[in-house]
């Protein structure tokens, strides 16, 4: 199968959906001629024109609000939010307005919008351009949250997001835009709420999101050399979450680790770990391990920044400790 | 302005009746609250009827409006029924939002009312987005964004007015300046000239006596037509007053506004009284005919209230329905 | 000891701190003559004048930003955010600016500001005036988060918050403003990071926050009549979190339940439950129970709204099920 | 303007030297990036020196400024040292922020520079807050908020300008209009008249050639004095240009601006060249004296870069230090 980059996959998904549905359009900063700073949308304006690939002023709250209203009245906007860190700016429009319209109107209004943005540190972009803030949107009922971990997932999830009749936040790993993966030429969609089991194993279940999926897979490879077989699962959407697949796996392996690039405190790892600790309680041989980013703003200094994000080595070491039973002193 | 023909006369009487309907709705809402039959807080717009009706009479039912926490008047003016409105205020399943929205989120989806909003200024983006839809899909719909003087404090408004102006959207921003945001006078909340806040973004702005329904209607007719023709956006500042407190519970309010000020507006600038006098002077309606309208409206309101009081609450299973729209 | 309301306690705390430190001031909507819609600040403007009790326009992002700058330059602002739901509006200024200044400047700048706001449903205020959004701020390093559960806690925590050199979000339960509790006349502060054990018990640990503390205490009373002794703990601050006290208790009782009024999904209960499931792994007789608010926007209709928030009955019933071992089918 | 006395002459030469220092700093930053010695992205302000220096020369070190993602120029102009600046850009512990902030968060706390900001418009509140502190504590400090034309899109700016105007704060909002926000021209981002966006809030606004350092300085002297006297806030629009791409990686940019436009600004409107010519014409300095300044500045920059390249990174234990300020 041909290989394309994550960036191309997103671009293709949007182009295909825009061809399919003339009410779909893109709204954001420098999306048209510039094709975004990451060049993810390059070329779209040539095909669809500036009426449907709309450059906005630097007004994230405003254009998000506009997208909400446009979505409520018969279009399918795709918001391009240049950095995930700007989610803070659009929270009111996203969470007070978009997320609640369907419910507040008793199902009579809907907001079929897609907000695509990104996450990920280690680009030396410091505290306001490196955050992984998906936990915030996961907490708000009415939003769906998708986290592609490869070009393949990115395309399929994006197409599903655009067709969804609800506000969907889809968060890409900005460090993976140039990473290639096999992506079919034929159309495909990835349904929301279906985790992908990326590697089978019997000793521990590694549940990893987005940027951490590659970390988990690499760790699993290293561990395999030691005879430790890790099962690796990518939930793909955090809302809805495919709890069944996770629980079934952990009931089999008896051990689990959740790896996510968001801050660890009050984030994704706590939610997933506590669901497992609950539903697989009688099957667990060791406490569920949580591996999130450090609870510090992302530092600029390269030597410090690299410490804040979970690494393959850290995961391998922690898995060994769990499997070998050298975890807590349980005095 | 002179009543020229029968159509005009009907239109005038409709305007009168719509203003009356808002007043009656609010009086009943107030009573429901004071008698303990309605829970929560609610914000009445009595006194502001000319602004609401004057604008909405210029709109088709396919045109959009967005409203505010003080949203009953806009809802009535855009064509909503009393029954579904009172049901909504009482949390009943026959309400416009199946009881889930209540007073602060009342909407009338079939008549283009995209809903009240409990975030001050929160619907400025939504209205602008509706105007963008109109442009993108090549429709002729206009979107009116109602908001109060207090909402001039929200930066979002300036962001979306800028985009509406850049993209020539068919949006009309209607500021009902009732002089207060909660318990604070507009002069303590807004520096500079209010209309300049729109002209700064290249938007044509108009300031008007918001108690003069015909003046409002006539300006609205003009601007709506121009917006449909692609000349938008526009900004309209309507000077008006709310008779009640900020919400139904705001009873002692002399610390922020005087009784004299309140009576002056009520006695001398009431939009319904002013328009009634005009109708009689123009011989469009006699006092008796107007009274008949009043009585009919009251009776309608009473019947709707009674219906709503008896109506059913949503089934408890609805609590987790509608969080997500079912995909088609 | 005299009893005063939670509202009076907050008022007293602020007045005392404003007397103590002339650089302290209040900024918010309708805080001066109106004393806020909940009347919590009534009377302060008489003593401190409109220079220090400052009415703002309806500009939450703006006045939060102004408070950040004021705090960075030698004052101690207290932001009054009328409803907790408006946190969405101030997230950028609070989380991108305030929370990160100390870190981004290598400790050379600080932001000693207090943001007080509220939480709580069942006031028939619908989806945009009823939210309990503390999980969002708990996730952001650089912020501290305090959650008073009574007048006593409200006063002591507020004074500590105002004196803290960091941005502190303090969230009051708006349904408790008129609830009285014994509050000393003498000055006292409640240190951050120290949980309060409000009731001793041996069978289960109930960890409850804010509005849920009374629910937990009432449930404990009912349960006591059945011979089930619940230990009730109020963490008081969620950041920093007094993990030790929680873990010590659960290691003793062997069972735990976390009760919080925020949405359950990706919220407070997951974090605390997963920490317990980790650190008390070998002591637990049953899975840690999570009891959060339903994952739905808050409905207006009273019959529906009451279903969304954890109740005493629900807690009692769930505790019985845990203690009696009738929880999951663990097939 | 004529050079009247020795003090004036020194001040002129200081202005020249400061502009040179900015240019030299940016040239070195660019080189560090291109040679792979610096990680991350950085935004150079070459071309905008007159705006930055003209304003900051009117300020005391106790006055405050807030800066932007394009913040090196403001930092130098407010009095920062090369060494700590390059250390910061390279993530070294001797940097102004111990390496934790980097280019986009560089600050100079001792000289009143509250920091660069990676959120466009994000520091508008901070600057206004600094001005509020000044008023509340009865100080005479003025706070200058630097931002770009792109930041005019952020609603926050209007919210805080409104409050600054209502409360007569000693704040000066300085918009450096370099015609672009990233890859988009200001005319596609901002509708209406730019100065009107401040006058709408009752704020006195001035538009000026941002390449004429003496004009900027003279206006700034006046406004700073008036702000100290309680006549603020003010708004200043400075028309200028950035020579480099949006950031160091923005090399191919003809799709959004022409090479001719770039050369026109560089060749005909360079603020340093213009001011150098003026200095020579006024006989304040000879070409040689100016060259001596240039050389000194270059040498300083080079030494600082070398120092910074050799300097230590923070100890790894610093990674979780400073998340919270230690309470006194
Ligand atoms: C963002 C936000 N801030 C504050 C409030 C609380 N609040 C509700 S109505 C109101 C005053 C609004 O004033 P205005 O816009 O003039 O409308 P009016 O009430 O006069 O109709 C305030 C402050 C809110 N609902 N939303
Ligand atoms: C809130 C926000 N939106 C978008 C960006 C991405 N961004 C960084 S600089 C920039 C352009 C800013 O333009 P302007 O304010 O004119 O400053 P200039 O770069 O021209 O100095 C943009 C869009 C950002 N950093 N912050
Ligand atoms: Mg008002
Ligand atoms: Mg610019």
Short mmCIF file of N, CA and C in Angstrom, two decimals, chain A residues 6-143:
data_model
loop_
_atom_site.label_atom_id
_atom_site.label_comp_id
_atom_site.label_asym_id
_atom_site.label_seq_id
_atom_site.Cartn_x
_atom_site.Cartn_y
_atom_site.Cartn_z
N UNK A 6 1.30 11.93 7.76
CA UNK A 6 0.12 12.30 8.55
C UNK A 6 -0.47 13.59 8.02
N UNK A 7 0.40 14.51 7.68
CA UNK A 7 -0.05 15.77 7.12
C UNK A 7 -0.86 15.55 5.84
N UNK A 8 -0.34 14.73 4.95
CA UNK A 8 -1.07 14.44 3.71
C UNK A 8 -2.39 13.72 3.99
N UNK A 9 -2.38 12.89 4.98
CA UNK A 9 -3.58 12.13 5.31
C UNK A 9 -4.71 13.08 5.75
N UNK A 10 -4.34 14.05 6.58
CA UNK A 10 -5.33 15.02 7.03
C UNK A 10 -5.83 15.82 5.84
N UNK A 11 -4.91 16.23 5.02
CA UNK A 11 -5.24 17.01 3.84
C UNK A 11 -6.21 16.24 2.93
N UNK A 12 -5.91 14.99 2.68
CA UNK A 12 -6.77 14.16 1.85
C UNK A 12 -8.16 13.99 2.44
N UNK A 13 -8.18 13.75 3.73
CA UNK A 13 -9.49 13.54 4.39
C UNK A 13 -10.36 14.77 4.21
N UNK A 14 -9.77 15.92 4.44
CA UNK A 14 -10.55 17.16 4.33
C UNK A 14 -10.97 17.38 2.88
N UNK A 15 -10.05 17.16 1.96
CA UNK A 15 -10.39 17.37 0.55
C UNK A 15 -11.52 16.43 0.12
N UNK A 16 -11.43 15.18 0.51
CA UNK A 16 -12.48 14.22 0.12
C UNK A 16 -13.83 14.64 0.68
N UNK A 17 -13.83 15.04 1.94
CA UNK A 17 -15.11 15.41 2.55
C UNK A 17 -15.64 16.71 1.97
N UNK A 18 -14.75 17.59 1.60
CA UNK A 18 -15.21 18.85 0.99
C UNK A 18 -15.79 18.62 -0.40
N UNK A 19 -15.23 17.62 -1.10
CA UNK A 19 -15.80 17.27 -2.41
C UNK A 19 -17.17 16.64 -2.23
N UNK A 20 -17.27 15.85 -1.21
CA UNK A 20 -18.50 15.09 -0.97
C UNK A 20 -19.64 16.00 -0.52
N UNK A 21 -19.32 17.00 0.29
CA UNK A 21 -20.37 17.81 0.89
C UNK A 21 -20.04 19.29 0.71
N UNK A 22 -20.78 19.95 -0.16
CA UNK A 22 -20.46 21.35 -0.47
C UNK A 22 -20.70 22.31 0.70
N UNK A 23 -21.29 21.83 1.79
CA UNK A 23 -21.50 22.73 2.93
C UNK A 23 -20.31 22.69 3.89
N UNK A 24 -19.30 21.87 3.55
CA UNK A 24 -18.12 21.78 4.41
C UNK A 24 -17.12 22.87 4.03
N UNK A 25 -16.59 23.53 5.03
CA UNK A 25 -15.57 24.55 4.76
C UNK A 25 -14.58 24.64 5.90
N UNK A 26 -13.46 25.31 5.65
CA UNK A 26 -12.39 25.43 6.64
C UNK A 26 -12.25 26.89 7.07
N UNK A 27 -12.03 27.09 8.34
CA UNK A 27 -11.95 28.43 8.91
C UNK A 27 -10.75 28.46 9.85
N UNK A 28 -9.85 29.42 9.65
CA UNK A 28 -8.73 29.50 10.56
C UNK A 28 -7.70 30.50 10.09
N UNK A 29 -6.62 30.60 10.83
CA UNK A 29 -5.58 31.57 10.51
C UNK A 29 -4.59 30.99 9.51
N UNK A 30 -4.31 31.72 8.45
CA UNK A 30 -3.30 31.29 7.48
C UNK A 30 -3.57 29.90 6.92
N UNK A 31 -4.82 29.61 6.68
CA UNK A 31 -5.16 28.29 6.13
C UNK A 31 -5.16 28.29 4.60
N UNK A 32 -5.38 29.44 3.99
CA UNK A 32 -5.56 29.48 2.54
C UNK A 32 -4.22 29.41 1.81
N UNK A 33 -3.70 30.51 1.33
CA UNK A 33 -2.45 30.46 0.55
C UNK A 33 -1.32 29.83 1.36
N UNK A 34 -1.24 30.14 2.62
CA UNK A 34 -0.15 29.59 3.44
C UNK A 34 -0.36 28.11 3.73
N UNK A 35 -1.60 27.65 3.69
CA UNK A 35 -1.87 26.24 3.97
C UNK A 35 -1.53 25.82 5.39
N UNK A 36 -1.59 26.75 6.31
CA UNK A 36 -1.20 26.62 7.73
C UNK A 36 0.32 26.62 7.86
N UNK A 37 0.80 27.06 9.04
CA UNK A 37 2.25 27.06 9.29
C UNK A 37 2.86 25.66 9.14
N UNK A 38 2.08 24.62 9.45
CA UNK A 38 2.62 23.26 9.29
C UNK A 38 2.40 22.73 7.87
N UNK A 39 1.81 23.57 7.02
CA UNK A 39 1.56 23.22 5.61
C UNK A 39 0.59 22.05 5.45
N UNK A 40 -0.18 21.77 6.45
CA UNK A 40 -1.08 20.62 6.40
C UNK A 40 -2.18 20.83 5.35
N UNK A 41 -2.60 22.06 5.17
CA UNK A 41 -3.72 22.30 4.25
C UNK A 41 -3.26 22.80 2.87
N UNK A 42 -1.98 22.70 2.60
CA UNK A 42 -1.45 23.19 1.32
C UNK A 42 -2.25 22.65 0.14
N UNK A 43 -2.57 23.54 -0.77
CA UNK A 43 -3.24 23.11 -1.99
C UNK A 43 -4.75 23.14 -1.92
N UNK A 44 -5.31 23.11 -0.76
CA UNK A 44 -6.78 23.07 -0.68
C UNK A 44 -7.40 24.33 -1.28
N UNK A 45 -6.76 25.47 -1.02
CA UNK A 45 -7.35 26.70 -1.52
C UNK A 45 -7.39 26.71 -3.04
N UNK A 46 -6.44 26.06 -3.68
CA UNK A 46 -6.46 26.00 -5.15
C UNK A 46 -7.72 25.27 -5.62
N UNK A 47 -8.05 24.19 -4.96
CA UNK A 47 -9.23 23.45 -5.38
C UNK A 47 -10.54 24.09 -4.94
N UNK A 48 -10.57 24.58 -3.72
CA UNK A 48 -11.86 24.99 -3.16
C UNK A 48 -12.06 26.50 -3.08
N UNK A 49 -11.00 27.24 -3.32
CA UNK A 49 -11.15 28.70 -3.33
C UNK A 49 -11.24 29.30 -1.94
N UNK A 50 -11.12 30.61 -1.89
CA UNK A 50 -11.10 31.29 -0.59
C UNK A 50 -12.49 31.41 0.01
N UNK A 51 -13.53 31.01 -0.74
CA UNK A 51 -14.85 30.99 -0.12
C UNK A 51 -15.00 29.84 0.86
N UNK A 52 -14.24 28.77 0.60
CA UNK A 52 -14.40 27.59 1.45
C UNK A 52 -13.14 27.28 2.26
N UNK A 53 -12.06 27.95 1.94
CA UNK A 53 -10.85 27.85 2.79
C UNK A 53 -10.62 29.29 3.24
N UNK A 54 -11.13 29.59 4.42
CA UNK A 54 -11.27 30.99 4.82
C UNK A 54 -10.20 31.41 5.82
N UNK A 55 -9.39 32.35 5.42
CA UNK A 55 -8.41 32.94 6.33
C UNK A 55 -9.13 33.89 7.28
N UNK A 56 -8.87 33.75 8.55
CA UNK A 56 -9.50 34.63 9.53
C UNK A 56 -8.46 35.58 10.12
N UNK A 57 -8.92 36.63 10.74
CA UNK A 57 -8.02 37.39 11.61
C UNK A 57 -7.59 36.51 12.80
N UNK A 58 -6.70 37.02 13.62
CA UNK A 58 -6.21 36.26 14.77
C UNK A 58 -7.24 36.41 15.90
N UNK A 59 -8.32 35.71 15.76
CA UNK A 59 -9.50 35.87 16.62
C UNK A 59 -10.08 34.50 16.93
N UNK A 60 -9.37 33.73 17.73
CA UNK A 60 -9.82 32.36 17.98
C UNK A 60 -11.20 32.28 18.62
N UNK A 61 -11.48 33.06 19.66
CA UNK A 61 -12.84 32.97 20.22
C UNK A 61 -13.89 33.33 19.17
N UNK A 62 -13.61 34.38 18.43
CA UNK A 62 -14.57 34.86 17.44
C UNK A 62 -14.83 33.86 16.33
N UNK A 63 -13.78 33.33 15.74
CA UNK A 63 -14.07 32.43 14.62
C UNK A 63 -14.60 31.08 15.09
N UNK A 64 -14.29 30.71 16.31
CA UNK A 64 -14.92 29.50 16.84
C UNK A 64 -16.42 29.74 17.03
N UNK A 65 -16.77 30.90 17.58
CA UNK A 65 -18.18 31.24 17.72
C UNK A 65 -18.89 31.27 16.38
N UNK A 66 -18.24 31.82 15.40
CA UNK A 66 -18.82 31.88 14.06
C UNK A 66 -19.03 30.47 13.51
N UNK A 67 -18.08 29.61 13.76
CA UNK A 67 -18.24 28.22 13.30
C UNK A 67 -19.43 27.56 13.98
N UNK A 68 -19.61 27.84 15.26
CA UNK A 68 -20.75 27.26 15.98
C UNK A 68 -22.05 27.69 15.31
N UNK A 69 -22.18 28.98 15.06
CA UNK A 69 -23.40 29.48 14.43
C UNK A 69 -23.58 28.95 13.02
N UNK A 70 -22.49 28.85 12.29
CA UNK A 70 -22.58 28.32 10.93
C UNK A 70 -23.03 26.86 10.98
N UNK A 71 -22.48 26.12 11.94
CA UNK A 71 -22.84 24.70 12.05
C UNK A 71 -24.31 24.54 12.44
N UNK A 72 -24.81 25.45 13.25
CA UNK A 72 -26.21 25.36 13.69
C UNK A 72 -27.19 25.66 12.56
N UNK A 73 -26.70 26.24 11.48
CA UNK A 73 -27.61 26.70 10.44
C UNK A 73 -27.38 26.01 9.09
N UNK A 74 -26.71 24.87 9.13
CA UNK A 74 -26.70 24.09 7.90
C UNK A 74 -25.37 23.89 7.20
N UNK A 75 -24.28 24.20 7.87
CA UNK A 75 -22.98 23.91 7.25
C UNK A 75 -22.16 23.01 8.17
N UNK A 76 -21.02 22.58 7.67
CA UNK A 76 -20.10 21.73 8.47
C UNK A 76 -18.73 22.37 8.52
N UNK A 77 -18.55 23.29 9.43
CA UNK A 77 -17.25 23.97 9.50
C UNK A 77 -16.15 23.07 10.07
N UNK A 78 -14.96 23.26 9.55
CA UNK A 78 -13.77 22.65 10.13
C UNK A 78 -12.91 23.80 10.63
N UNK A 79 -12.78 23.89 11.92
CA UNK A 79 -11.96 24.95 12.50
C UNK A 79 -10.52 24.48 12.56
N UNK A 80 -9.63 25.32 12.11
CA UNK A 80 -8.20 25.04 12.23
C UNK A 80 -7.66 25.92 13.36
N UNK A 81 -7.30 25.28 14.47
CA UNK A 81 -6.75 26.02 15.61
C UNK A 81 -5.25 25.74 15.60
N UNK A 82 -4.48 26.76 15.33
CA UNK A 82 -3.08 26.57 14.96
C UNK A 82 -2.26 25.80 15.98
N UNK A 83 -2.47 26.08 17.26
CA UNK A 83 -1.78 25.35 18.32
C UNK A 83 -2.80 24.92 19.38
N UNK A 84 -2.60 23.73 19.89
CA UNK A 84 -3.51 23.21 20.90
C UNK A 84 -3.58 24.11 22.12
N UNK A 85 -2.53 24.86 22.36
CA UNK A 85 -2.48 25.78 23.50
C UNK A 85 -3.57 26.86 23.40
N UNK A 86 -4.07 27.09 22.18
CA UNK A 86 -5.08 28.13 22.03
C UNK A 86 -6.47 27.62 22.39
N UNK A 87 -6.56 26.34 22.74
CA UNK A 87 -7.85 25.83 23.22
C UNK A 87 -8.38 26.68 24.37
N UNK A 88 -7.44 27.14 25.22
CA UNK A 88 -7.88 27.98 26.34
C UNK A 88 -8.70 29.17 25.87
N UNK A 89 -8.35 29.69 24.69
CA UNK A 89 -9.03 30.88 24.18
C UNK A 89 -10.44 30.58 23.69
N UNK A 90 -10.70 29.35 23.31
CA UNK A 90 -11.99 29.06 22.68
C UNK A 90 -12.88 28.23 23.59
N UNK A 91 -12.47 28.06 24.83
CA UNK A 91 -13.22 27.17 25.72
C UNK A 91 -14.67 27.62 25.86
N UNK A 92 -14.92 28.90 25.99
CA UNK A 92 -16.30 29.32 26.19
C UNK A 92 -17.16 28.96 24.98
N UNK A 93 -16.69 29.29 23.80
CA UNK A 93 -17.49 29.00 22.62
C UNK A 93 -17.61 27.49 22.39
N UNK A 94 -16.57 26.79 22.70
CA UNK A 94 -16.58 25.34 22.48
C UNK A 94 -17.41 24.63 23.54
N UNK A 95 -17.24 25.01 24.78
CA UNK A 95 -17.82 24.23 25.88
C UNK A 95 -19.14 24.79 26.39
N UNK A 96 -19.28 26.11 26.44
CA UNK A 96 -20.58 26.66 26.85
C UNK A 96 -21.56 26.70 25.69
N UNK A 97 -21.06 26.92 24.50
CA UNK A 97 -21.98 27.06 23.37
C UNK A 97 -22.08 25.74 22.56
N UNK A 98 -21.02 25.37 21.86
CA UNK A 98 -21.13 24.22 20.96
C UNK A 98 -21.56 22.95 21.68
N UNK A 99 -20.87 22.63 22.77
CA UNK A 99 -21.08 21.34 23.42
C UNK A 99 -22.51 21.17 23.94
N UNK A 100 -23.15 22.27 24.30
CA UNK A 100 -24.43 22.17 25.00
C UNK A 100 -25.66 22.40 24.12
N UNK A 101 -25.47 22.83 22.87
CA UNK A 101 -26.64 23.20 22.05
C UNK A 101 -27.62 22.05 21.89
N UNK A 102 -27.12 20.90 21.58
CA UNK A 102 -28.05 19.79 21.33
C UNK A 102 -28.87 19.53 22.59
N UNK A 103 -28.21 19.45 23.70
CA UNK A 103 -28.91 19.13 24.94
C UNK A 103 -29.86 20.26 25.36
N UNK A 104 -29.34 21.48 25.36
CA UNK A 104 -30.16 22.61 25.83
C UNK A 104 -31.39 22.82 24.97
N UNK A 105 -31.32 22.40 23.72
CA UNK A 105 -32.47 22.59 22.83
C UNK A 105 -33.33 21.34 22.77
N UNK A 106 -33.08 20.41 23.65
CA UNK A 106 -33.88 19.18 23.63
C UNK A 106 -33.72 18.42 22.33
N UNK A 107 -32.52 18.53 21.75
CA UNK A 107 -32.25 17.77 20.52
C UNK A 107 -32.67 18.47 19.25
N UNK A 108 -33.12 19.70 19.36
CA UNK A 108 -33.63 20.37 18.16
C UNK A 108 -32.58 21.16 17.39
N UNK A 109 -31.46 21.43 18.01
CA UNK A 109 -30.37 22.10 17.31
C UNK A 109 -29.18 21.15 17.33
N UNK A 110 -28.32 21.29 16.35
CA UNK A 110 -27.11 20.48 16.40
C UNK A 110 -25.93 21.30 15.87
N UNK A 111 -24.75 20.88 16.21
CA UNK A 111 -23.55 21.64 15.90
C UNK A 111 -22.51 20.72 15.27
N UNK A 112 -22.68 20.42 13.99
CA UNK A 112 -21.74 19.49 13.34
C UNK A 112 -20.45 20.18 12.96
N UNK A 113 -19.63 20.46 13.95
CA UNK A 113 -18.36 21.11 13.61
C UNK A 113 -17.19 20.25 14.05
N UNK A 114 -16.09 20.42 13.35
CA UNK A 114 -14.86 19.73 13.68
C UNK A 114 -13.82 20.78 14.02
N UNK A 115 -13.22 20.62 15.17
CA UNK A 115 -12.12 21.52 15.52
C UNK A 115 -10.84 20.70 15.49
N UNK A 116 -9.97 21.02 14.55
CA UNK A 116 -8.71 20.27 14.53
C UNK A 116 -7.60 21.15 15.11
N UNK A 117 -6.85 20.52 15.99
CA UNK A 117 -5.70 21.22 16.57
C UNK A 117 -4.64 20.18 16.89
N UNK A 118 -3.66 20.54 17.69
CA UNK A 118 -2.54 19.63 17.88
C UNK A 118 -2.05 19.63 19.33
N UNK A 119 -1.12 18.74 19.59
CA UNK A 119 -0.51 18.63 20.91
C UNK A 119 0.96 18.31 20.70
N UNK A 120 1.71 18.27 21.79
CA UNK A 120 3.06 17.74 21.71
C UNK A 120 4.18 18.70 22.06
N UNK A 121 5.03 18.25 22.95
CA UNK A 121 6.21 19.03 23.34
C UNK A 121 7.44 18.50 22.62
N UNK A 122 8.57 19.02 23.00
CA UNK A 122 9.92 18.74 22.47
C UNK A 122 10.22 19.42 21.14
N UNK A 123 9.42 20.42 20.78
CA UNK A 123 9.77 21.23 19.61
C UNK A 123 10.50 22.51 20.03
N UNK A 124 10.83 22.64 21.31
CA UNK A 124 11.53 23.84 21.81
C UNK A 124 10.64 25.07 21.60
N UNK A 125 9.38 24.91 21.87
CA UNK A 125 8.45 26.01 21.64
C UNK A 125 7.93 26.60 22.95
N UNK A 126 8.41 26.07 24.05
CA UNK A 126 8.12 26.63 25.38
C UNK A 126 6.67 26.49 25.80
N UNK A 127 6.37 27.14 26.92
CA UNK A 127 5.17 26.81 27.70
C UNK A 127 3.84 27.07 27.01
N UNK A 128 3.81 27.99 26.06
CA UNK A 128 2.51 28.33 25.45
C UNK A 128 2.34 27.77 24.03
N UNK A 129 3.27 26.94 23.60
CA UNK A 129 3.13 26.34 22.26
C UNK A 129 3.46 24.85 22.29
N UNK A 130 3.29 24.22 23.42
CA UNK A 130 3.73 22.83 23.54
C UNK A 130 2.76 21.96 24.33
N UNK A 131 1.61 22.52 24.69
CA UNK A 131 0.75 21.79 25.61
C UNK A 131 -0.08 20.72 24.92
N UNK A 132 -0.46 19.75 25.73
CA UNK A 132 -1.31 18.64 25.29
C UNK A 132 -2.55 18.71 26.19
N UNK A 133 -3.56 19.39 25.71
CA UNK A 133 -4.65 19.81 26.60
C UNK A 133 -5.94 19.02 26.40
N UNK A 134 -5.83 17.84 25.82
CA UNK A 134 -7.04 17.08 25.51
C UNK A 134 -7.88 16.74 26.72
N UNK A 135 -7.25 16.64 27.90
CA UNK A 135 -8.05 16.29 29.09
C UNK A 135 -9.17 17.30 29.32
N UNK A 136 -8.88 18.55 29.02
CA UNK A 136 -9.89 19.59 29.28
C UNK A 136 -11.16 19.34 28.48
N UNK A 137 -11.01 19.06 27.21
CA UNK A 137 -12.20 18.88 26.39
C UNK A 137 -12.86 17.53 26.66
N UNK A 138 -12.08 16.54 27.06
CA UNK A 138 -12.67 15.24 27.38
C UNK A 138 -13.66 15.33 28.55
N UNK A 139 -13.46 16.31 29.41
CA UNK A 139 -14.30 16.44 30.61
C UNK A 139 -15.69 17.02 30.30
N UNK A 140 -15.87 17.56 29.12
CA UNK A 140 -17.10 18.31 28.84
C UNK A 140 -18.09 17.49 28.03
N UNK A 141 -19.22 17.12 28.62
CA UNK A 141 -20.22 16.35 27.88
C UNK A 141 -20.71 17.13 26.67
N UNK A 142 -20.90 16.44 25.59
CA UNK A 142 -21.36 17.09 24.36
C UNK A 142 -20.26 17.19 23.32
N UNK A 143 -19.02 17.05 23.76
CA UNK A 143 -17.90 17.05 22.82
C UNK A 143 -17.44 15.60 22.60
#
